[in-house]
mmCIF file of C-alpha atoms in Angstrom:
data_model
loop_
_atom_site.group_PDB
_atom_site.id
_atom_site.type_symbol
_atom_site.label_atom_id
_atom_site.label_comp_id
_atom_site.label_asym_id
_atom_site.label_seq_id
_atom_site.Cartn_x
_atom_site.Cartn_y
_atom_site.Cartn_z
ATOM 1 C CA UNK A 167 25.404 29.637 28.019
ATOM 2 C CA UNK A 168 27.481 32.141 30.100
ATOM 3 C CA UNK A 169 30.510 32.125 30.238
ATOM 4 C CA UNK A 170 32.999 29.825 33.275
ATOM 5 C CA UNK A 171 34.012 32.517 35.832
ATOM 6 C CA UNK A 172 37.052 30.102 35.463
ATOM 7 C CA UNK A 173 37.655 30.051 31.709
ATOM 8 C CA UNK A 174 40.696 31.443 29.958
ATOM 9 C CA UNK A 175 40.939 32.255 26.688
ATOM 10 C CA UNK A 176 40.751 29.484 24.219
ATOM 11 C CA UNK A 177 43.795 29.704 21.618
ATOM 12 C CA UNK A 178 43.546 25.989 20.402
ATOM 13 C CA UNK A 179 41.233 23.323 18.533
ATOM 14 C CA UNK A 180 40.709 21.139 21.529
ATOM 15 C CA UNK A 181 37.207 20.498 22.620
ATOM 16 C CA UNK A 182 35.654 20.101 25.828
ATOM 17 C CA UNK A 183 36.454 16.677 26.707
ATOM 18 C CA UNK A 184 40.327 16.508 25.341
ATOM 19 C CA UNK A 185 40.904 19.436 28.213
ATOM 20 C CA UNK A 186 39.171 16.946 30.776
ATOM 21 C CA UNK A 187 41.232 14.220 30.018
ATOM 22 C CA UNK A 188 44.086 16.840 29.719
ATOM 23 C CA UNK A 189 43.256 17.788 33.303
ATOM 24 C CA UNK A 190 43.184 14.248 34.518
ATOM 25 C CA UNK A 191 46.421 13.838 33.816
ATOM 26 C CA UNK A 192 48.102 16.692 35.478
ATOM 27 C CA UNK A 193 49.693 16.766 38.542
ATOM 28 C CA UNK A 194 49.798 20.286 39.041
ATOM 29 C CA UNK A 195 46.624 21.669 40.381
ATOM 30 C CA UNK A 196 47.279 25.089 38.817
ATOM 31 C CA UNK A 197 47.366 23.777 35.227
ATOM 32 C CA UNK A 198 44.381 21.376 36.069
ATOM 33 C CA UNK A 199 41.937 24.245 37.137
ATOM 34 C CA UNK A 200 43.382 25.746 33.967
ATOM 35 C CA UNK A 201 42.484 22.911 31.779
ATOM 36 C CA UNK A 202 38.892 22.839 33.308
ATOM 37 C CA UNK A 203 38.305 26.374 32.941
ATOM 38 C CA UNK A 204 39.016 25.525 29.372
ATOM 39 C CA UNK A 205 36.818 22.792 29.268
ATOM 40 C CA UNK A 206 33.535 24.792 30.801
ATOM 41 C CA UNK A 207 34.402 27.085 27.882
ATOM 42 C CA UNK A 208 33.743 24.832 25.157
ATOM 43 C CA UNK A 209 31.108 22.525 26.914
ATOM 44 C CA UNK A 210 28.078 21.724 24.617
ATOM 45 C CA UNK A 211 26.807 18.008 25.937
ATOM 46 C CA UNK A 212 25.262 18.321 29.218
ATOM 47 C CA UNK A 213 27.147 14.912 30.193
ATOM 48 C CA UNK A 214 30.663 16.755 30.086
ATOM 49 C CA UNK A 215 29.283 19.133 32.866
ATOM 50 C CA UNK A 216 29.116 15.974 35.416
ATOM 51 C CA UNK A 217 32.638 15.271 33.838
ATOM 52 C CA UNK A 218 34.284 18.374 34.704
ATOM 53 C CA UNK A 219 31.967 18.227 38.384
ATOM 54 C CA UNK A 220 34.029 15.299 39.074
ATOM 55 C CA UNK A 221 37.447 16.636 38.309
ATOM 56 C CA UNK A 222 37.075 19.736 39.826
ATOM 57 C CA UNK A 223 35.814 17.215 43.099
ATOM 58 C CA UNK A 224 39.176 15.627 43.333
ATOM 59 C CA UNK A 225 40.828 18.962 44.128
ATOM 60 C CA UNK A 226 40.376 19.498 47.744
ATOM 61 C CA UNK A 227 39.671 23.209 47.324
ATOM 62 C CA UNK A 228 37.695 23.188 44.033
ATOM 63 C CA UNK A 229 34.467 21.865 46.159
ATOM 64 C CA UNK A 230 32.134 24.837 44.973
ATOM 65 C CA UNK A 231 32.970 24.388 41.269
ATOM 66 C CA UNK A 232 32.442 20.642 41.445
ATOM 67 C CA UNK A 233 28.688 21.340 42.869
ATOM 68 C CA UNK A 234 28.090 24.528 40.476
ATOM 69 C CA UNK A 235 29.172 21.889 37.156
ATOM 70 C CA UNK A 236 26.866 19.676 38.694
ATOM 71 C CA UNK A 237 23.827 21.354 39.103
ATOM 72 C CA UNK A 238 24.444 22.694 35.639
ATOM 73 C CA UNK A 239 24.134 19.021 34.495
ATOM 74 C CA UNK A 240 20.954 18.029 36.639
ATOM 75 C CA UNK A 241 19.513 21.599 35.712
ATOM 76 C CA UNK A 242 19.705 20.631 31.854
ATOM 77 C CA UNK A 243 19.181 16.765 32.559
ATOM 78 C CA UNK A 244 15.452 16.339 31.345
ATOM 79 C CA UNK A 245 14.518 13.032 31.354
ATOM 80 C CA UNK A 246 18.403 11.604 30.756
ATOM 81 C CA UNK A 247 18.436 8.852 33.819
ATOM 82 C CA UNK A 248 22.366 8.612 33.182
ATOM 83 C CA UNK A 249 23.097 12.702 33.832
ATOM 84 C CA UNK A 250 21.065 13.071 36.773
ATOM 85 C CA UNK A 251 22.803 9.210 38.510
ATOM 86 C CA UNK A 252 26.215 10.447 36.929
ATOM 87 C CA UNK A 253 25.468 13.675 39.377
ATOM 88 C CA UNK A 254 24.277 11.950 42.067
ATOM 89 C CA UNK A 255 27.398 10.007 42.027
ATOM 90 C CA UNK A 256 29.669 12.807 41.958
ATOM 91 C CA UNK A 257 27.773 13.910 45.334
ATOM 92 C CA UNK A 258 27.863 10.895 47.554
ATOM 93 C CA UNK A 259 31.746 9.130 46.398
ATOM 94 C CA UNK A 260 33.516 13.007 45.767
ATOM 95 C CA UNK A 261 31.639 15.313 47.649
ATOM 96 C CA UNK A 262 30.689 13.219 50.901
ATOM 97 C CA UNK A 263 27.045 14.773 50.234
ATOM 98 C CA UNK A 264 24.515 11.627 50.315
ATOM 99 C CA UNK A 265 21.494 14.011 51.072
ATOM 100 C CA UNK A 266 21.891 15.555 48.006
ATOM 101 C CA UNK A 267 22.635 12.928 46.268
ATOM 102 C CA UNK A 268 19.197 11.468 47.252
ATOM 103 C CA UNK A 269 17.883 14.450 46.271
ATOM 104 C CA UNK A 270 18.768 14.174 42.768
ATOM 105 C CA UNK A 271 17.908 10.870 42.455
ATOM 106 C CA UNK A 272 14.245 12.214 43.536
ATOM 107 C CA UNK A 273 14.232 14.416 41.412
ATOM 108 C CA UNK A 274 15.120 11.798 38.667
ATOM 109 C CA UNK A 275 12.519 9.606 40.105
ATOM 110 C CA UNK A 276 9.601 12.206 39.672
ATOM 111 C CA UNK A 277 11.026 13.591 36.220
ATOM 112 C CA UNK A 278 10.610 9.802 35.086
ATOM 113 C CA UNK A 279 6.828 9.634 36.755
ATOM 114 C CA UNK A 280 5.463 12.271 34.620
ATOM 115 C CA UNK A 281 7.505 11.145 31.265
ATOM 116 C CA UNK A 282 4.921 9.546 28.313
ATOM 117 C CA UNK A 283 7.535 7.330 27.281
ATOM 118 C CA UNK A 284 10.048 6.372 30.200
ATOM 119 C CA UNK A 285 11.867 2.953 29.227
ATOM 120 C CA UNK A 286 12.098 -0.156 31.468
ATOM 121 C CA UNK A 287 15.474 0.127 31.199
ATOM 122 C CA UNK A 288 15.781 4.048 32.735
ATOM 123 C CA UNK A 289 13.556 2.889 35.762
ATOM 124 C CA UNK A 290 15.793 0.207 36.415
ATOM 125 C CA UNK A 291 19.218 2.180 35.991
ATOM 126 C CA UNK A 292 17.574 4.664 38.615
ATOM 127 C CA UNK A 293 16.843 1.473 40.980
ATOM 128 C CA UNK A 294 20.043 0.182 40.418
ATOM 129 C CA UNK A 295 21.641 3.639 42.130
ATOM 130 C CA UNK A 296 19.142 3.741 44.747
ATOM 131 C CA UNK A 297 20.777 0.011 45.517
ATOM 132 C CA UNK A 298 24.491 0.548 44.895
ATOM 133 C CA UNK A 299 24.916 4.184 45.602
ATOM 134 C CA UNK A 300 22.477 4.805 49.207
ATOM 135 C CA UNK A 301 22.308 1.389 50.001
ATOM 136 C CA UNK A 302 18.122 2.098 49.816
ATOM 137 C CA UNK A 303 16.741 -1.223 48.685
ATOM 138 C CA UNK A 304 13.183 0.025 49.301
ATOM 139 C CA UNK A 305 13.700 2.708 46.975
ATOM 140 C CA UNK A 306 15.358 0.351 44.161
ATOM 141 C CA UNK A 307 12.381 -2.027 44.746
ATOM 142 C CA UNK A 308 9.840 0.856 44.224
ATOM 143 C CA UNK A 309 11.593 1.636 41.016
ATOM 144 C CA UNK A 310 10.888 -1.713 39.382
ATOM 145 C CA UNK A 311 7.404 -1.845 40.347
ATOM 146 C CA UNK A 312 6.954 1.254 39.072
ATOM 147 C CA UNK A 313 8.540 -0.037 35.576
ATOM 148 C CA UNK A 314 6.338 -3.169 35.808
ATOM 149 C CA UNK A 315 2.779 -1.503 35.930
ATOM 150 C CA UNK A 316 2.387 -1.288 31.730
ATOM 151 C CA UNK A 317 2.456 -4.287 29.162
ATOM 152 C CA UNK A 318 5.872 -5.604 28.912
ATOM 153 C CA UNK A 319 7.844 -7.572 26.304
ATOM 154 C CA UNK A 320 10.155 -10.617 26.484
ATOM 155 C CA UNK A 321 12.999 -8.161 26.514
ATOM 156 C CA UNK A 322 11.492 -6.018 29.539
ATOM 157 C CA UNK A 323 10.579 -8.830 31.593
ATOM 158 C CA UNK A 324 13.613 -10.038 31.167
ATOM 159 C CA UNK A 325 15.305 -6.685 32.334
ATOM 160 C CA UNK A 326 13.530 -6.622 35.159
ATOM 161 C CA UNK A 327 14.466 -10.121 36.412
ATOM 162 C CA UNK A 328 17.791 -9.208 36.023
ATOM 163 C CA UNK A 329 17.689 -6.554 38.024
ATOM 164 C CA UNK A 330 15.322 -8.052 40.874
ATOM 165 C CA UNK A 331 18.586 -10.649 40.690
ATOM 166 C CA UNK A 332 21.310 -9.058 40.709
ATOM 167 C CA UNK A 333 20.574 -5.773 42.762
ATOM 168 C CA UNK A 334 17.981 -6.612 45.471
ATOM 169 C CA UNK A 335 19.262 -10.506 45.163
ATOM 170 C CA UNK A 336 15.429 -11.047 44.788
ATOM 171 C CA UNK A 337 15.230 -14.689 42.838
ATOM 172 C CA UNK A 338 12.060 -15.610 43.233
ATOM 173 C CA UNK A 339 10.413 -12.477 42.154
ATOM 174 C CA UNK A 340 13.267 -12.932 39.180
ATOM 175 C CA UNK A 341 12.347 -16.291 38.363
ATOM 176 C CA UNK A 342 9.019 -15.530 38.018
ATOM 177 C CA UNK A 343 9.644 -12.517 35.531
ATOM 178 C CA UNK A 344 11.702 -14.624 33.596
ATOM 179 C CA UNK A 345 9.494 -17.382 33.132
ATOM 180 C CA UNK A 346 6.605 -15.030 32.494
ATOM 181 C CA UNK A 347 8.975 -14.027 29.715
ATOM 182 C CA UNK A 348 9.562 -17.881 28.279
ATOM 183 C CA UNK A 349 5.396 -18.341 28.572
ATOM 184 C CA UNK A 350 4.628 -14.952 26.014
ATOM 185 C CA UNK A 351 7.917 -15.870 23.885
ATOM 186 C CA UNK A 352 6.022 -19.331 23.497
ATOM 187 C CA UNK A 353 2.978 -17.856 23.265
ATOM 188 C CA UNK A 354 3.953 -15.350 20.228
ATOM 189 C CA UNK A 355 5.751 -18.363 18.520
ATOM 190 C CA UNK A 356 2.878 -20.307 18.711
ATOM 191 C CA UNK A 357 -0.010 -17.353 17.180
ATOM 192 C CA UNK A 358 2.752 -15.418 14.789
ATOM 193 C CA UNK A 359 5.043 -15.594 11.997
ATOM 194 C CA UNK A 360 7.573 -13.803 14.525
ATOM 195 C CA UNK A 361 10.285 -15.652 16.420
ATOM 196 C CA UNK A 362 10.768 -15.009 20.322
ATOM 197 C CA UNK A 363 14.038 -13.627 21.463
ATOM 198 C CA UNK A 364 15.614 -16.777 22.933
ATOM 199 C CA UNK A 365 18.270 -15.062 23.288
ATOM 200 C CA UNK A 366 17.805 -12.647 25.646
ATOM 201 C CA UNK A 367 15.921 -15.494 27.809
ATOM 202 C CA UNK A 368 18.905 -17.818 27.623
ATOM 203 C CA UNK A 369 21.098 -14.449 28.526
ATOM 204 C CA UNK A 370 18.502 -14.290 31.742
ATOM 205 C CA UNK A 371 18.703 -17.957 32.792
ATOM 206 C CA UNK A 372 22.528 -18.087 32.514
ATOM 207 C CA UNK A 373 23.496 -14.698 34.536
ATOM 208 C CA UNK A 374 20.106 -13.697 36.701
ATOM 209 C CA UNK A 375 19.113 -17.074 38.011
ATOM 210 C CA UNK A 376 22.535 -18.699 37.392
ATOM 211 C CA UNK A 377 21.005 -21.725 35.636
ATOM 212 C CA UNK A 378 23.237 -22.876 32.929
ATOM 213 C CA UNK A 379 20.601 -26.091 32.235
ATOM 214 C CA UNK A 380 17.588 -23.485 31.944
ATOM 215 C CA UNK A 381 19.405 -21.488 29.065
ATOM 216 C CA UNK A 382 20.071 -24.399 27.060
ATOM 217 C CA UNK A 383 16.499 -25.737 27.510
ATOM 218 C CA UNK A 384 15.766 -22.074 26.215
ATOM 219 C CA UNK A 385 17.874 -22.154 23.213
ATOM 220 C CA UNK A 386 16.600 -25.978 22.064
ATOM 221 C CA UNK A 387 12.945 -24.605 22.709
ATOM 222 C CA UNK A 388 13.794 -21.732 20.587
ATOM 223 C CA UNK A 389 15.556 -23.576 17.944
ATOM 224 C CA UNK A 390 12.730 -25.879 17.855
ATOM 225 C CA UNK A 391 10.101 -22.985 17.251
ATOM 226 C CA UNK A 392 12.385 -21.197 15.045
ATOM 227 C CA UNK A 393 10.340 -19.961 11.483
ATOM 228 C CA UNK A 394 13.248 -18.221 10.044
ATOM 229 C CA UNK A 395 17.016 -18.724 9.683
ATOM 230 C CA UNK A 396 18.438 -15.417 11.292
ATOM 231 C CA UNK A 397 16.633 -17.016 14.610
ATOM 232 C CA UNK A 398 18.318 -20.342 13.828
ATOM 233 C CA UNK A 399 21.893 -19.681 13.651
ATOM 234 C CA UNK A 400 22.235 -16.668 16.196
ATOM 235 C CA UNK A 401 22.104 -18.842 19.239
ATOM 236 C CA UNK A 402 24.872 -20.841 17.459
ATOM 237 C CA UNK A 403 27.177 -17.512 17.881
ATOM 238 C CA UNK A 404 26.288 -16.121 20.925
ATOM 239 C CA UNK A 405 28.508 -15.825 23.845
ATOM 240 C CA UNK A 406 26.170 -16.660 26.284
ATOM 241 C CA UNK A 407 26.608 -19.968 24.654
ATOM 242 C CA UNK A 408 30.329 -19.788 24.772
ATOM 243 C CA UNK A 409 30.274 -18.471 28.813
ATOM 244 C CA UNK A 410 27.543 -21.227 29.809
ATOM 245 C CA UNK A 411 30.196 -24.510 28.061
ATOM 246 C CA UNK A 412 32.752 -22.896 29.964
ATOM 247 C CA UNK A 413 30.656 -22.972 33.298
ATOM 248 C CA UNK A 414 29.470 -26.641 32.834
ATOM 249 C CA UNK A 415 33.112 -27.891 32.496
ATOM 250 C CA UNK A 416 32.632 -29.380 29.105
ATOM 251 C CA UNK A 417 34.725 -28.429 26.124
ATOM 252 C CA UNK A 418 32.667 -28.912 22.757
ATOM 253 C CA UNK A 419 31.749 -27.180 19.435
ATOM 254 C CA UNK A 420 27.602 -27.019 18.771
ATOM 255 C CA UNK A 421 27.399 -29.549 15.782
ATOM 256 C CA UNK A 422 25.811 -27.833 12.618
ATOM 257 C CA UNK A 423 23.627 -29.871 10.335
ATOM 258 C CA UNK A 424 26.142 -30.274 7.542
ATOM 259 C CA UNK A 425 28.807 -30.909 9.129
ATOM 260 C CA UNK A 426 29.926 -34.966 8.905
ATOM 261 C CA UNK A 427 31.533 -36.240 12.517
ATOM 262 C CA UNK A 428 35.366 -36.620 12.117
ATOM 263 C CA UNK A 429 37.392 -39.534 13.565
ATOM 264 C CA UNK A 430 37.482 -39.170 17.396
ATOM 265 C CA UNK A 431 34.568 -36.898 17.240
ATOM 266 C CA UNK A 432 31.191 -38.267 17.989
ATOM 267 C CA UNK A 433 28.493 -37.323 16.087
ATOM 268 C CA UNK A 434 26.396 -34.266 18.337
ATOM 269 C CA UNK A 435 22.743 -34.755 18.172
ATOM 270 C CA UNK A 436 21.203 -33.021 14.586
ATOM 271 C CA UNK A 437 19.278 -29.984 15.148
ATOM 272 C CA UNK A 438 19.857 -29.406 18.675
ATOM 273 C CA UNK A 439 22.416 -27.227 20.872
ATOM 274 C CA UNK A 440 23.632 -30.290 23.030
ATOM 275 C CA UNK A 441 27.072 -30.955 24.170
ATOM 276 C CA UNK A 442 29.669 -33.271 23.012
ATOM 277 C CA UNK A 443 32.010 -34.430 26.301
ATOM 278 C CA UNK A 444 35.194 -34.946 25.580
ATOM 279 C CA UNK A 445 35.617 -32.756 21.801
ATOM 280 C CA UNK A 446 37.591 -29.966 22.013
ATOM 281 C CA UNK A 447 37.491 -27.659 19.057
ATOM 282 C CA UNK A 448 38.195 -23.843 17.753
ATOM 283 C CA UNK A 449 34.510 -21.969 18.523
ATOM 284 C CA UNK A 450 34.901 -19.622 15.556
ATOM 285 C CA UNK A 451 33.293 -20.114 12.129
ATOM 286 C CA UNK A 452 36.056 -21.259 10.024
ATOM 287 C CA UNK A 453 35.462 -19.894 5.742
ATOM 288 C CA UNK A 454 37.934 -21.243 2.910
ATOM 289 C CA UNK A 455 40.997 -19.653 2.884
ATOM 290 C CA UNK A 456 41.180 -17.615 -0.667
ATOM 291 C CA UNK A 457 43.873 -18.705 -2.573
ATOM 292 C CA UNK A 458 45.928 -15.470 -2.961
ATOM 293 C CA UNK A 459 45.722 -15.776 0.939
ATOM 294 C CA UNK A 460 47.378 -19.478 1.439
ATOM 295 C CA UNK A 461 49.813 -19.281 -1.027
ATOM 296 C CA UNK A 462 48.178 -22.122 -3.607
ATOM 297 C CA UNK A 463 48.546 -21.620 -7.099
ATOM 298 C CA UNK A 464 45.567 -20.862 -8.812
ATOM 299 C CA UNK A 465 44.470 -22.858 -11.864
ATOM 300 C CA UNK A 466 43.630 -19.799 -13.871
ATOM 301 C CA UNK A 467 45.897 -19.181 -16.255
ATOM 302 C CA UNK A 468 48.000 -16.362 -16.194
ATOM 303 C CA UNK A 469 46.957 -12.627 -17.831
ATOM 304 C CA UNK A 470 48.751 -12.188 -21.169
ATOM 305 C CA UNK A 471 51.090 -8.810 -20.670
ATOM 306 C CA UNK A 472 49.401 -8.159 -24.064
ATOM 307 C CA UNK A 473 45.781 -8.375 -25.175
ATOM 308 C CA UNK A 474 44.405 -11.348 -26.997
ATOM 309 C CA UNK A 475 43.592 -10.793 -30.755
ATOM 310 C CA UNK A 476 39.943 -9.748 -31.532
#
C-alpha cells in the first residue's frame, strides 16, 4: 500500500481508527488533517478508508482526499455490500455527488450478479440504499427480485418481507413472503425431526406487517409443533414477545407449566403463550438467591480452623 501523500511520521502506538476518532474530535482543522494523515498511514481494513473519506468530507477544502479514500475503499471492496453503500453514502450526504454515488451502487449491484454465493441479506442491504439513499424504488425493487430467484428458507423469506415492508411499503407482496415462510416452517415440522424458526416469523408478523395477533398465532403454532426443548422455551424469552404485550396494552407474565397461580393471579392457559389481563409481573427469569448472596445462615456447619482426626 503506498504511502498517504498526507501522512506524517508515526511516533506512537495508536492505530488507524483511534486517529479517526482523534480527528473527530478536533476543532482545529490543522491537527485534524494531521490526525488523518496518520490514520491513512496505518490503515489495514478497507472499511477505515470510507471512515477517513468521510472525515476528510466534513472539511470544506479536504474534498479531493475524501473522494481519493473513497475510491480506495470501493477499489478494494470485492463483494463487501457494506464498503461499497458506506462509499456511496459518503458521496451523495458529504460530497453532494448522487451520480457517483449511483455509480457505486452499480457497481455493487453487478459485483453481486456475478458472485456464487451472494446472501439474501447483501441484495437487500443494496435495495435498501437504492430506497433511502436515491430515493430509486425501482432499483430497490429490482434488488429483491433479484434475491428471490433461488430456493429460499424461512429466514430469507422472511428477510425479504421485511424489506418489501418497510422500504418500498409493499405489504401485500410482504404478506405473501411471510406466509410462504409460515407454510414451509409447517411443512418442515410436519416431514422432519427439525423445528421451524418461529421466531423469526413471529419477529416478521410483529414489525413487517404490524400484526401483533399474527405473531402470537405464530408462536402457539410453533410451540404446538415444537420436538425439542431449546424450541420450546426461546419464544418464552424473546423480546419480540416482550415489544408485542407492550403494543396490545396488556401487562402479563407467559405462565410456565410448573408454575402454580398465586392469589390474585389467574391461572394462564397450560402450554400456550396467551395473555393474562390484569397480572402485572417482573418479565425476567427469577433463580434462588444463593445463600452467601441473601445473607441466610447456612445449615452447614462451620470448617474446623484445625483438621479433623484421621
Amino acid at each position: 500500500m503506498e504511502p498517504s501523500p498526507n501522512a506524517a511520521p508515526v511516533t506512537s502506538s495508536y492505530v488507524a481508527r483511534d486517529w479517526i476518532n482523534r480527528a473527530g474530535k478536533c476543532d482545529d482543522l490543522v491537527e485534524r488533517a494531521h490526525c488523518l494523515g496518520q490514520a491513512e498511514a496505518l490503515i489495514e481494513w478497507v472499511d477505515d478508508w470510507n471512515q477517513v473519506a468521510e472525515e476528510w468530507a466534513k472539511m470544506t477544502n479536504r474534498q479531493a482526499d475524501a473522494r481519493r479514500c473513497a475510491e480506495r475503499a470501493v477499489a478494494a471492496a470485492g463483494d463487501d455490500v457494506g464498503i461499497y453503500t458506506k462509499a456511496a453514502s459518503v458521496y451523495a450526504r458529504h460530497l453532494a455527488d448522487p451520480a457517483r454515488a449511483r455509480a457505486i451502487l452499480d457497481q455493487c449491484r453487478a459485483a453481486l450478479a456475478v458472485a456464487p454465493k451472494a446472501r439474501v441479506g447483501q441484495w437487500s442491504q443494496l435495495g435498501g440504499m437504492y430506497v433511502h439513499l436515491l430515493d430509486d424504488r425501482a432499483a430497490g425493487r429490482a434488488c429483491l427480485d433479484a434475491a428471490s430467484t433461488r430456493d429460499l428458507n424461512v429466514s430469507e423469506l422472511c428477510e425479504l418481507g421485511r424489506h418489501h415492508a418497510n422500504d418500498l411499503g409493499d405489504r401485500e407482496t410482504s404478506r405473501q413472503l411471510i406466509e410462504r415462510a409460515l407454510a414451509l416452517a409447517t411443512k418442515l415440522a410436519h416431514e422432519t425431526v427439525a423445528d421451524g424458526d418461529w421466531w423469526t416469523l413471529s419477529h416478521a408478523y410483529r414489525y413487517a406487517l404490524e400484526d401483533i395477533d399474527g405473531a402470537w398465532r405464530v408462536l402457539d403454532q410453533g410451540l404446538a409443533l415444537a420436538k425439542t426443548t431449546r424450541c420450546c422455551l426461546r419464544p418464552r424469552r424473546t423480546s419480540t414477545c416482550s415489544k408485542a404485550r407492550r403494543g396490545s396494552g396488556l401487562r402479563w407474565r407467559a405462565p410456565r407449566p410448573w408454575s402454580t397461580p398465586r392469589a390474585g393471579h389467574p391461572p394462564g392457559k397450560p402450554g400456550s403463550m396467551s395473555p393474562t389481563p390484569g397480572t402485572r409481573t417482573s418479565t425476567k427469569c427469577t433463580q434462588p438467591t444463593p445463600r452467601w448472596r441473601s445473607g441466610v445462615a447456612s445449615s452447614r456447619p462451620p470448617r474446623s480452623a484445625t483438621p479433623a482426626p484421621i
